[in-house]
Structures are given as structure tokens and as C-alpha cells.
PDB file of C-alpha atoms in Angstrom:
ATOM      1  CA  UNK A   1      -6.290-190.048 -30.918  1.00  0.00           C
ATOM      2  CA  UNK A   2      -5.959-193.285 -28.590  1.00  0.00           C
ATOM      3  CA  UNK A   3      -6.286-193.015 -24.572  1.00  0.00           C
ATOM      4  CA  UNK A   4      -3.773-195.901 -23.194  1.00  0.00           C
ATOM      5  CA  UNK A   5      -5.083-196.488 -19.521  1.00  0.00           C
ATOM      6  CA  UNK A   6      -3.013-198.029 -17.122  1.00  0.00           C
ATOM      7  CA  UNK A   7      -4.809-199.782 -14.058  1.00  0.00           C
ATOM      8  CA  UNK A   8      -3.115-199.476 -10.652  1.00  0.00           C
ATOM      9  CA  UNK A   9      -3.434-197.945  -7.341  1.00  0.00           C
ATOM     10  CA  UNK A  10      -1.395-194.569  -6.716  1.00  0.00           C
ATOM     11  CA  UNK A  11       1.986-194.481  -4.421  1.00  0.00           C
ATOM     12  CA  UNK A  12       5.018-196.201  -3.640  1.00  0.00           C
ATOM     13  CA  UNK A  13       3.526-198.572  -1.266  1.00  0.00           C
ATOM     14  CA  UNK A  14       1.620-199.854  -4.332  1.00  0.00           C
ATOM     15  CA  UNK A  15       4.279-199.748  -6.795  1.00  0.00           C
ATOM     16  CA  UNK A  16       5.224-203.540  -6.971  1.00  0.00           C
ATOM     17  CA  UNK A  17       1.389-205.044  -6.069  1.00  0.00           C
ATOM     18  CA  UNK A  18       0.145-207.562  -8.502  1.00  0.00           C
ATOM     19  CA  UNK A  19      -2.539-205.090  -8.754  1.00  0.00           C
ATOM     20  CA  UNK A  20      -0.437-202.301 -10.365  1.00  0.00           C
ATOM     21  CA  UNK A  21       0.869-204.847 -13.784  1.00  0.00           C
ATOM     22  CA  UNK A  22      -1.716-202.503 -15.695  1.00  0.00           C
ATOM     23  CA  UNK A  23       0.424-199.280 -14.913  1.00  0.00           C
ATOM     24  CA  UNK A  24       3.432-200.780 -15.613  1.00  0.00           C
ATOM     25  CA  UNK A  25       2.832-201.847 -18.676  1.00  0.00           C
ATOM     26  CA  UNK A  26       1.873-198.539 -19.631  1.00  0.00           C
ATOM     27  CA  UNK A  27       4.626-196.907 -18.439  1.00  0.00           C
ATOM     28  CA  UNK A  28       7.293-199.220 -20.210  1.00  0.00           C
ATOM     29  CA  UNK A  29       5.540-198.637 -23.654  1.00  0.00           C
ATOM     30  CA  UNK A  30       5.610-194.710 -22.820  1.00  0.00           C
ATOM     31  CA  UNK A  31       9.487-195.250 -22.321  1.00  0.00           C
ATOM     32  CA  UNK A  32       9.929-197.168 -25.121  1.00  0.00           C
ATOM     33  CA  UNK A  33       8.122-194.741 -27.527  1.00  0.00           C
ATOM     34  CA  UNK A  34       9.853-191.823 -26.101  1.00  0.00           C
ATOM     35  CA  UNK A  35       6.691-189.653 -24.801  1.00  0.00           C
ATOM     36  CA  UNK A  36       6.688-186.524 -22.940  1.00  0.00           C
ATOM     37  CA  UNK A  37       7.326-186.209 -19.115  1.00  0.00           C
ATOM     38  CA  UNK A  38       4.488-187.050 -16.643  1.00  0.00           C
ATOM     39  CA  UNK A  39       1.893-184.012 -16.066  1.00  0.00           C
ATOM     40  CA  UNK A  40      -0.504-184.123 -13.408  1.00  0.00           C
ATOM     41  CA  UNK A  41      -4.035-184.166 -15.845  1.00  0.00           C
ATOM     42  CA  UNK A  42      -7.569-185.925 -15.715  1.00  0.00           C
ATOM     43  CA  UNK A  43      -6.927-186.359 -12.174  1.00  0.00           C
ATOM     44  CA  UNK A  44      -4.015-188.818 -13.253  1.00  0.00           C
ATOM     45  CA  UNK A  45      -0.599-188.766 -14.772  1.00  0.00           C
ATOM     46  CA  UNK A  46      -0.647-188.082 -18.410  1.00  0.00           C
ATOM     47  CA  UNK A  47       2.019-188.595 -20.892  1.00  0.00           C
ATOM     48  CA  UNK A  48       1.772-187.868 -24.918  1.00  0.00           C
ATOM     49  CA  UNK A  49       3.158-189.513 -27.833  1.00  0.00           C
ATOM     50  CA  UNK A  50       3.543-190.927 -30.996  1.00  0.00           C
ATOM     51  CA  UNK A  51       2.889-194.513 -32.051  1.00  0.00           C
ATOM     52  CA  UNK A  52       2.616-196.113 -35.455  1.00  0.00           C
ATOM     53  CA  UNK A  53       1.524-192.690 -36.791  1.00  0.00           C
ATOM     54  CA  UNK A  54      -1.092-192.247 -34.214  1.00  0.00           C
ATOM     55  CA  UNK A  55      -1.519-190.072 -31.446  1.00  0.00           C
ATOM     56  CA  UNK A  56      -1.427-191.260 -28.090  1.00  0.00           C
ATOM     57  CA  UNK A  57      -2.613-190.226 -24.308  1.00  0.00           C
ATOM     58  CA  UNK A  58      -0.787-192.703 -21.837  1.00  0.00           C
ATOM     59  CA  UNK A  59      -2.959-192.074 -18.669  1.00  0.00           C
ATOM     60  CA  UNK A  60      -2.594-193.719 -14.859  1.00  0.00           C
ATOM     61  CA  UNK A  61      -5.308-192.456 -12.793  1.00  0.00           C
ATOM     62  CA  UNK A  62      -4.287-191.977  -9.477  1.00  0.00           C
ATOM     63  CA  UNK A  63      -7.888-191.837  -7.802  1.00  0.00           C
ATOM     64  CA  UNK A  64      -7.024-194.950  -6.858  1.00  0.00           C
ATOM     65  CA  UNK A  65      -8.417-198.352  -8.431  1.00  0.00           C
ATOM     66  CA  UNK A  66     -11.869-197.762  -7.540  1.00  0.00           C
ATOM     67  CA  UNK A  67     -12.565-194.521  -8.773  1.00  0.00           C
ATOM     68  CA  UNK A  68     -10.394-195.367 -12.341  1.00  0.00           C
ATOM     69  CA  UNK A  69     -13.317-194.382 -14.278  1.00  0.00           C
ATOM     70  CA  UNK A  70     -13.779-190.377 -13.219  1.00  0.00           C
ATOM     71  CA  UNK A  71     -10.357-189.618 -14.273  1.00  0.00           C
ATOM     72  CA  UNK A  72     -11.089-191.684 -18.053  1.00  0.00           C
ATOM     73  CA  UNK A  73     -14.354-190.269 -18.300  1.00  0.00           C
ATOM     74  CA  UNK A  74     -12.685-186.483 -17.844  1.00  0.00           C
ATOM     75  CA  UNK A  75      -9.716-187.174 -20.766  1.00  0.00           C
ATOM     76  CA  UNK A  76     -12.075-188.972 -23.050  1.00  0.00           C
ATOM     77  CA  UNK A  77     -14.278-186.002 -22.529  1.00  0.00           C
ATOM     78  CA  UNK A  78     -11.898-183.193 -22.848  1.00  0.00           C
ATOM     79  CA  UNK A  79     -10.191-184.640 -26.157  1.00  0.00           C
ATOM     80  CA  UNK A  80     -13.543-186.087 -27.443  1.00  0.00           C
ATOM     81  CA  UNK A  81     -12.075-189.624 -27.683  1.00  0.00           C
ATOM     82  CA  UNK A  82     -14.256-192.378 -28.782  1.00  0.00           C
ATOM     83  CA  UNK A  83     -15.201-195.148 -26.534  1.00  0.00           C
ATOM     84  CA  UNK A  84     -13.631-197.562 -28.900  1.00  0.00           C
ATOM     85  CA  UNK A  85     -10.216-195.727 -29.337  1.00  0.00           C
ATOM     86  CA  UNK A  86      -9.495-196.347 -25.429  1.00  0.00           C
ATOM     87  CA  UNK A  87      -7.201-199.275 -24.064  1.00  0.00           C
ATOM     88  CA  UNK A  88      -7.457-200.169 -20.827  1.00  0.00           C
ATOM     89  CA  UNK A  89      -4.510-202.676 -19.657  1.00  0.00           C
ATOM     90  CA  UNK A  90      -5.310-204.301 -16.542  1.00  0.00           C
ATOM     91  CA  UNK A  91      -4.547-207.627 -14.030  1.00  0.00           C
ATOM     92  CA  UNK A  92      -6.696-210.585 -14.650  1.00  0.00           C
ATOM     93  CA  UNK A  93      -7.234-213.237 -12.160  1.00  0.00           C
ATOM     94  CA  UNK A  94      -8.344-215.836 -14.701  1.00  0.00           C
ATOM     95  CA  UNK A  95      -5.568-215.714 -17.313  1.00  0.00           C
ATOM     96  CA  UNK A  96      -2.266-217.695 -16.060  1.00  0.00           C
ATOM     97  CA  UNK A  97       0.470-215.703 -15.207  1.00  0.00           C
ATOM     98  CA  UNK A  98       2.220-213.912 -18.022  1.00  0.00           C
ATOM     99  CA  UNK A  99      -0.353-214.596 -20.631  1.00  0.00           C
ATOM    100  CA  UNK A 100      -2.061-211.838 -22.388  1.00  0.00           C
ATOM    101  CA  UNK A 101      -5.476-211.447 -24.122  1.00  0.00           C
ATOM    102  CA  UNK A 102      -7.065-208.859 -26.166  1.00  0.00           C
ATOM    103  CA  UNK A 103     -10.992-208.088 -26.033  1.00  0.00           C
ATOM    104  CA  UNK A 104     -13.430-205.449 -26.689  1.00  0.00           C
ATOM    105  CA  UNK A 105     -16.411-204.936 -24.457  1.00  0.00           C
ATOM    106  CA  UNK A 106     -17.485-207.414 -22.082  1.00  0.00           C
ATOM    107  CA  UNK A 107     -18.254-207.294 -17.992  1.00  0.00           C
ATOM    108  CA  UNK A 108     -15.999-206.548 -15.043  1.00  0.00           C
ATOM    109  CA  UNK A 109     -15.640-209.969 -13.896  1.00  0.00           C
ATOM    110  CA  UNK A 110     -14.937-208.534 -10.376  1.00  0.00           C
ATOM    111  CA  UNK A 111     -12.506-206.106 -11.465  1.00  0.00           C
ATOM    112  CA  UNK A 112     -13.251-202.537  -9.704  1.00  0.00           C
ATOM    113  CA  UNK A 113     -11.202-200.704 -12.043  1.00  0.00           C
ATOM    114  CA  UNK A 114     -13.245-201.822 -14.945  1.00  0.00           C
ATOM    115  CA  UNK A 115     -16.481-201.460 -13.200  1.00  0.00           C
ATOM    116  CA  UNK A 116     -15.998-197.965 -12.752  1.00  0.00           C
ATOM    117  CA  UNK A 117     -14.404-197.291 -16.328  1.00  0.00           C
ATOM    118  CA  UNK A 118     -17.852-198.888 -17.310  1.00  0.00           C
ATOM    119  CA  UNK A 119     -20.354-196.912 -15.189  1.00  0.00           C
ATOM    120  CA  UNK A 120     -18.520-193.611 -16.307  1.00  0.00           C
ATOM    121  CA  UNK A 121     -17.848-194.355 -20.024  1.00  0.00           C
ATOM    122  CA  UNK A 122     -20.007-197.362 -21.000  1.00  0.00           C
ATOM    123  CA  UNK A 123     -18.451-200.921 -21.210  1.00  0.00           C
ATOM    124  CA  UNK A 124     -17.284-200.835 -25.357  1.00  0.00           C
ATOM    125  CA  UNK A 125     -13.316-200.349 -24.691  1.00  0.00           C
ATOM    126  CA  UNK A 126     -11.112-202.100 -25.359  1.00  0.00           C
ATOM    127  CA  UNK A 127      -9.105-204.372 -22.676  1.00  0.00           C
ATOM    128  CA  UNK A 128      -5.522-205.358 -22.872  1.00  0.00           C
ATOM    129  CA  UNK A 129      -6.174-208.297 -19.829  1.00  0.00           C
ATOM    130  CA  UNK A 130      -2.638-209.281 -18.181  1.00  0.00           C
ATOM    131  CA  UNK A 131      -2.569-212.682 -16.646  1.00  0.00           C
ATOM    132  CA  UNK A 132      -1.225-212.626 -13.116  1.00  0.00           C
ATOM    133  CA  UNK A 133      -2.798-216.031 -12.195  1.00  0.00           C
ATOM    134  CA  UNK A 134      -5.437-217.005  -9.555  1.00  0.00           C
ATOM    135  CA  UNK A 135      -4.205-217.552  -5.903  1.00  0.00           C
ATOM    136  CA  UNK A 136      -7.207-220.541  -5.418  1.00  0.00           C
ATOM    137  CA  UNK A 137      -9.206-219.184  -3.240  1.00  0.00           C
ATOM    138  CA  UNK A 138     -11.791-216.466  -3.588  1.00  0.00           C
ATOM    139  CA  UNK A 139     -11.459-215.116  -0.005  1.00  0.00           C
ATOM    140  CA  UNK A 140      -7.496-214.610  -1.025  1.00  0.00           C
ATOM    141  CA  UNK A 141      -8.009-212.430  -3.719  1.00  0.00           C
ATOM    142  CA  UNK A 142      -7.780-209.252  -1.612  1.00  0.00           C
ATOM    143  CA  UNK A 143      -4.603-209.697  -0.301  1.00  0.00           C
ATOM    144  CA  UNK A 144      -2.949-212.044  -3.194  1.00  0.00           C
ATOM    145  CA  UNK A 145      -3.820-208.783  -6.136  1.00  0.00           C
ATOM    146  CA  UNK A 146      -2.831-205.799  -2.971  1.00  0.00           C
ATOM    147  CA  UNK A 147       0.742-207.956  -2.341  1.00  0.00           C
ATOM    148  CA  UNK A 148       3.729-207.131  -4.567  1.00  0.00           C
ATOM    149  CA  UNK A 149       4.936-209.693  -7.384  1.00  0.00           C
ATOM    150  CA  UNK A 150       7.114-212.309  -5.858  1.00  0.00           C
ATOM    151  CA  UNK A 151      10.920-212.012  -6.704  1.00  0.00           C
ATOM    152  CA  UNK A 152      10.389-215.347  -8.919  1.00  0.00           C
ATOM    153  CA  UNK A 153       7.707-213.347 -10.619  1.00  0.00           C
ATOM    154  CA  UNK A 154       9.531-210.254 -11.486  1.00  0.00           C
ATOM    155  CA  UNK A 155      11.663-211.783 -14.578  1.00  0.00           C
ATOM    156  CA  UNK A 156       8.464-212.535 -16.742  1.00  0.00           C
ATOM    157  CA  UNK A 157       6.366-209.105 -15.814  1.00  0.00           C
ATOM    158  CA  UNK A 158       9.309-207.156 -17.285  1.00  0.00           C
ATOM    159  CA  UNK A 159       9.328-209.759 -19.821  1.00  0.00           C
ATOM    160  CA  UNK A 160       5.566-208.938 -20.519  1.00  0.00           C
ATOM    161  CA  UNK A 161       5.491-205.353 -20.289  1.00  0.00           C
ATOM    162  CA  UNK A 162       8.739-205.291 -22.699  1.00  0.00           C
ATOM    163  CA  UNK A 163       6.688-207.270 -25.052  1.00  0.00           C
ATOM    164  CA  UNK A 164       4.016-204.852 -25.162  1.00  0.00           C
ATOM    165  CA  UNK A 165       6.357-202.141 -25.766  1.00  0.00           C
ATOM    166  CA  UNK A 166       7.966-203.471 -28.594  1.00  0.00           C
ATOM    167  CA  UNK A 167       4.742-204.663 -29.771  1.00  0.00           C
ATOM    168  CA  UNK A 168       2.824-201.337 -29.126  1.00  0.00           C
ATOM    169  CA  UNK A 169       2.365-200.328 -32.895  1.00  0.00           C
ATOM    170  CA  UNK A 170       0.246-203.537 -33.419  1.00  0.00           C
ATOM    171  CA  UNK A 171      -2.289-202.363 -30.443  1.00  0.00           C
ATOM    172  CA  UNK A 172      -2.146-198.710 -31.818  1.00  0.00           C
ATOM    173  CA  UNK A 173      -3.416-200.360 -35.186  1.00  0.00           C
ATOM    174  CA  UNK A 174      -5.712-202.596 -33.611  1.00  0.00           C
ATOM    175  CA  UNK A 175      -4.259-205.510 -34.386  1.00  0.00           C
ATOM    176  CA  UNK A 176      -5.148-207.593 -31.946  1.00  0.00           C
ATOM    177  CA  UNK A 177      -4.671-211.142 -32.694  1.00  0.00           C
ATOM    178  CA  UNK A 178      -1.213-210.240 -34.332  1.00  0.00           C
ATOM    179  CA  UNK A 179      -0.436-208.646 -30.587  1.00  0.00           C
ATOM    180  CA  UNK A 180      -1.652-211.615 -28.959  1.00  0.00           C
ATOM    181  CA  UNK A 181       0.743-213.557 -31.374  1.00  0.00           C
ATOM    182  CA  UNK A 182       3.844-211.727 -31.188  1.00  0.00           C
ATOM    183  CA  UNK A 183       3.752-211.386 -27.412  1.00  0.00           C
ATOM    184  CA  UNK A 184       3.197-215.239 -26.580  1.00  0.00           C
ATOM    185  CA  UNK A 185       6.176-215.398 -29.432  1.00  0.00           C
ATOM    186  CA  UNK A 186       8.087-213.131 -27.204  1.00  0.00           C
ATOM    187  CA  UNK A 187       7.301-214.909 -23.503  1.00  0.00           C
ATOM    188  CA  UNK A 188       7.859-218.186 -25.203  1.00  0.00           C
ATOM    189  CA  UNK A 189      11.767-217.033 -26.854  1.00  0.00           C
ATOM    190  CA  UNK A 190      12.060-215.361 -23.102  1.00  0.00           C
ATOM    191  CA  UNK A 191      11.435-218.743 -21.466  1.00  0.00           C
ATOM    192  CA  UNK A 192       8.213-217.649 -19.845  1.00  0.00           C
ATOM    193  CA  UNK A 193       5.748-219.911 -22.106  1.00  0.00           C
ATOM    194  CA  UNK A 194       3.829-221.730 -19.168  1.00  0.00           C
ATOM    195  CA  UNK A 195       4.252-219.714 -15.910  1.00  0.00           C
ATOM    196  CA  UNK A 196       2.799-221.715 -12.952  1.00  0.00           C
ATOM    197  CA  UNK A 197       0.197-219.985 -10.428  1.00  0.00           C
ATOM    198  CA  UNK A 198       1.523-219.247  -7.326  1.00  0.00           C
ATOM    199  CA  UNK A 199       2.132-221.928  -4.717  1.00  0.00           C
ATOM    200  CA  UNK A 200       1.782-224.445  -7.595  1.00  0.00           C
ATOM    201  CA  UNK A 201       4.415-227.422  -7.343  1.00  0.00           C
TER     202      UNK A 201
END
């Protein structure tokens, strides 16, 4: 069985944040693979479902993003999932916008949703990281992840996160370069090769 974690704060007013690209990429590959309804478990949302042959526990904490780790520590728990058999899909500030990058282990580099998936579970899962750009600044990294995608943005996130749909077999198989591949393939055919940060020219 594979746990698919979605990073994002809980709520409508969080919905749209730059913050929240994790959960919706989770939630457009539980669409596209037809998995069961929402439930309120693990002190998140859970839905179940098939991919490539392989079980699968799509799971959005809503503890909000600081806390992301008690709710992945209690599903990995109950279901006895191995540390290596979880995704998490999250922003990343140092990725360009609509790029995406596979890794396994590693630090938090800053992120509070993978610090406390770390302290709860142990740093050895694997990360689906999300470029959403860096706004230039480190004091304006508060406010730029917390504000909602600009309406110039929102083409190429539903781009990204339809990518990763159609592409979700190859992460359910661990095939990680041949995600990476097929999703710049898709951005690229999309017209989304080489987004510009924010308030570039």
C-alpha cells in the first residue's frame, strides 16, 4: 500500500494559496483515478484507490501545515505503511514555477510541512517537490507561499497537477525519472516549458 500526502493548509480561505499546490495535486490524481469519496480519517481527508495495480491512501491533513506530520504518522501507523512507500507532494520555493522534481530523503529546507512529517516519521519519504518559484526576498516568503496563485499562474498549475494525474502510474511504480520526463514533456506540449518567477520582466 502507498500513502499519497498532499501538503496544504485546511479551508476555503486557503484553497487557492501557493501554499496549498501539494493538495491539489493530490486531489486531481484522486479524480482522475476514480477513488472513493472524502472520509474524515488520520485527522485528515482520506480517499482510497487503485493505481497501476497498487493500492493507494490519498491523504490531506487538515491540522494545518505545521502539524502535517501527526496526521501521517497516525495512517502510516494504522495501515503499517513503510516509510519509503509514502509520497509527500509539496510547494518548493527553489524550483521555478511549474517544474517538478522527484527525491527521496533529504532536509526540510524551510518547509514546515516536511519538518514535521520528519520529526513524526523520520526523513526517508519520498517527495514529489512542485516548483512555485521564489518571490526574491526571504522576508517575502510568508506572505508570497500564504497568497493565492495569480490568475496568470492558474493555466500551468492545472497544467501540472493534470500531468501528475495522467502520469500517476509512473509515481505508483516508482519511476521517478520517467515521471520527471513525461511531466516536463507535458508542461513543455502545454506551453508552460520556462515559467518566469513572479514580478520577473
Amino acid at each position: 500500500m502507498l500513502l499519497f500526502v498532499g501538503l496544504g493548509n485546511p479551508g476555503r480561505a486557503y484553497a487557492k494559496n501557493r501554499h496549498n499546490i501539494g493538495f491539489m495535486a493530490v486531489e486531481a490524481i484522486a479524480d482522475a483515478n476514480r477513488f472513493s469519496p472524502p472520509r474524515t480519517r488520520f485527522q485528515g481527508l482520506a480517499r482510497e484507490g487503485t493505481i497501476a495495480g497498487e493500492r493507494v491512501i490519498a491523504l490531506l491533513p487538515q491540522t494545518y501545515m505545521n502539524e502535517s506530520g501527526r496526521a501521517v504518522g497516525e495512517a502510516l501507523r494504522f495501515h503499517k505503511i513503510a516509510v519509503g512507500d509514502v509520497v509527500v507532494f509539496h510547494d518548493e520555493l527553489d524550483l521555478p514555477p511549474a517544474k517538478c522534481r522527484v527525491k527521496t530523503g533529504g532536509g526540510a529546507a524551510g518547509h514546515n510541512g516536511l519538518r514535521s512529517i520528519g520529526a513524526h516519521i523520520g526523513a526517508e519519504f519520498k517527495r514529489v517537490r512542485l516548483g512555485i518559484g521564489h518571490p526574491g526576498d526571504k522576508a517575502l516568503v510568508h506572505s508570497y507561499v500564504l497568497n493565492d496563485f495569480a490568475k496568470s499562474e492558474e493555466p500551468w498549475v492545472r497544467a501540472l497537477c493534470d500531468a501528475l494525474a495522467d502520469n500517476a502510474a509512473l509515481i505508483a511504480e516508482g519511476d521517478d525519472a520517467g515521471l520527471q520526463n513525461k511531466v516536463h514533456l507535458a508542461m513543455e506540449a502545454a506551453g508552460f516549458g520556462a515559467q518566469k518567477r513572479v514580478g520577473e520582466a
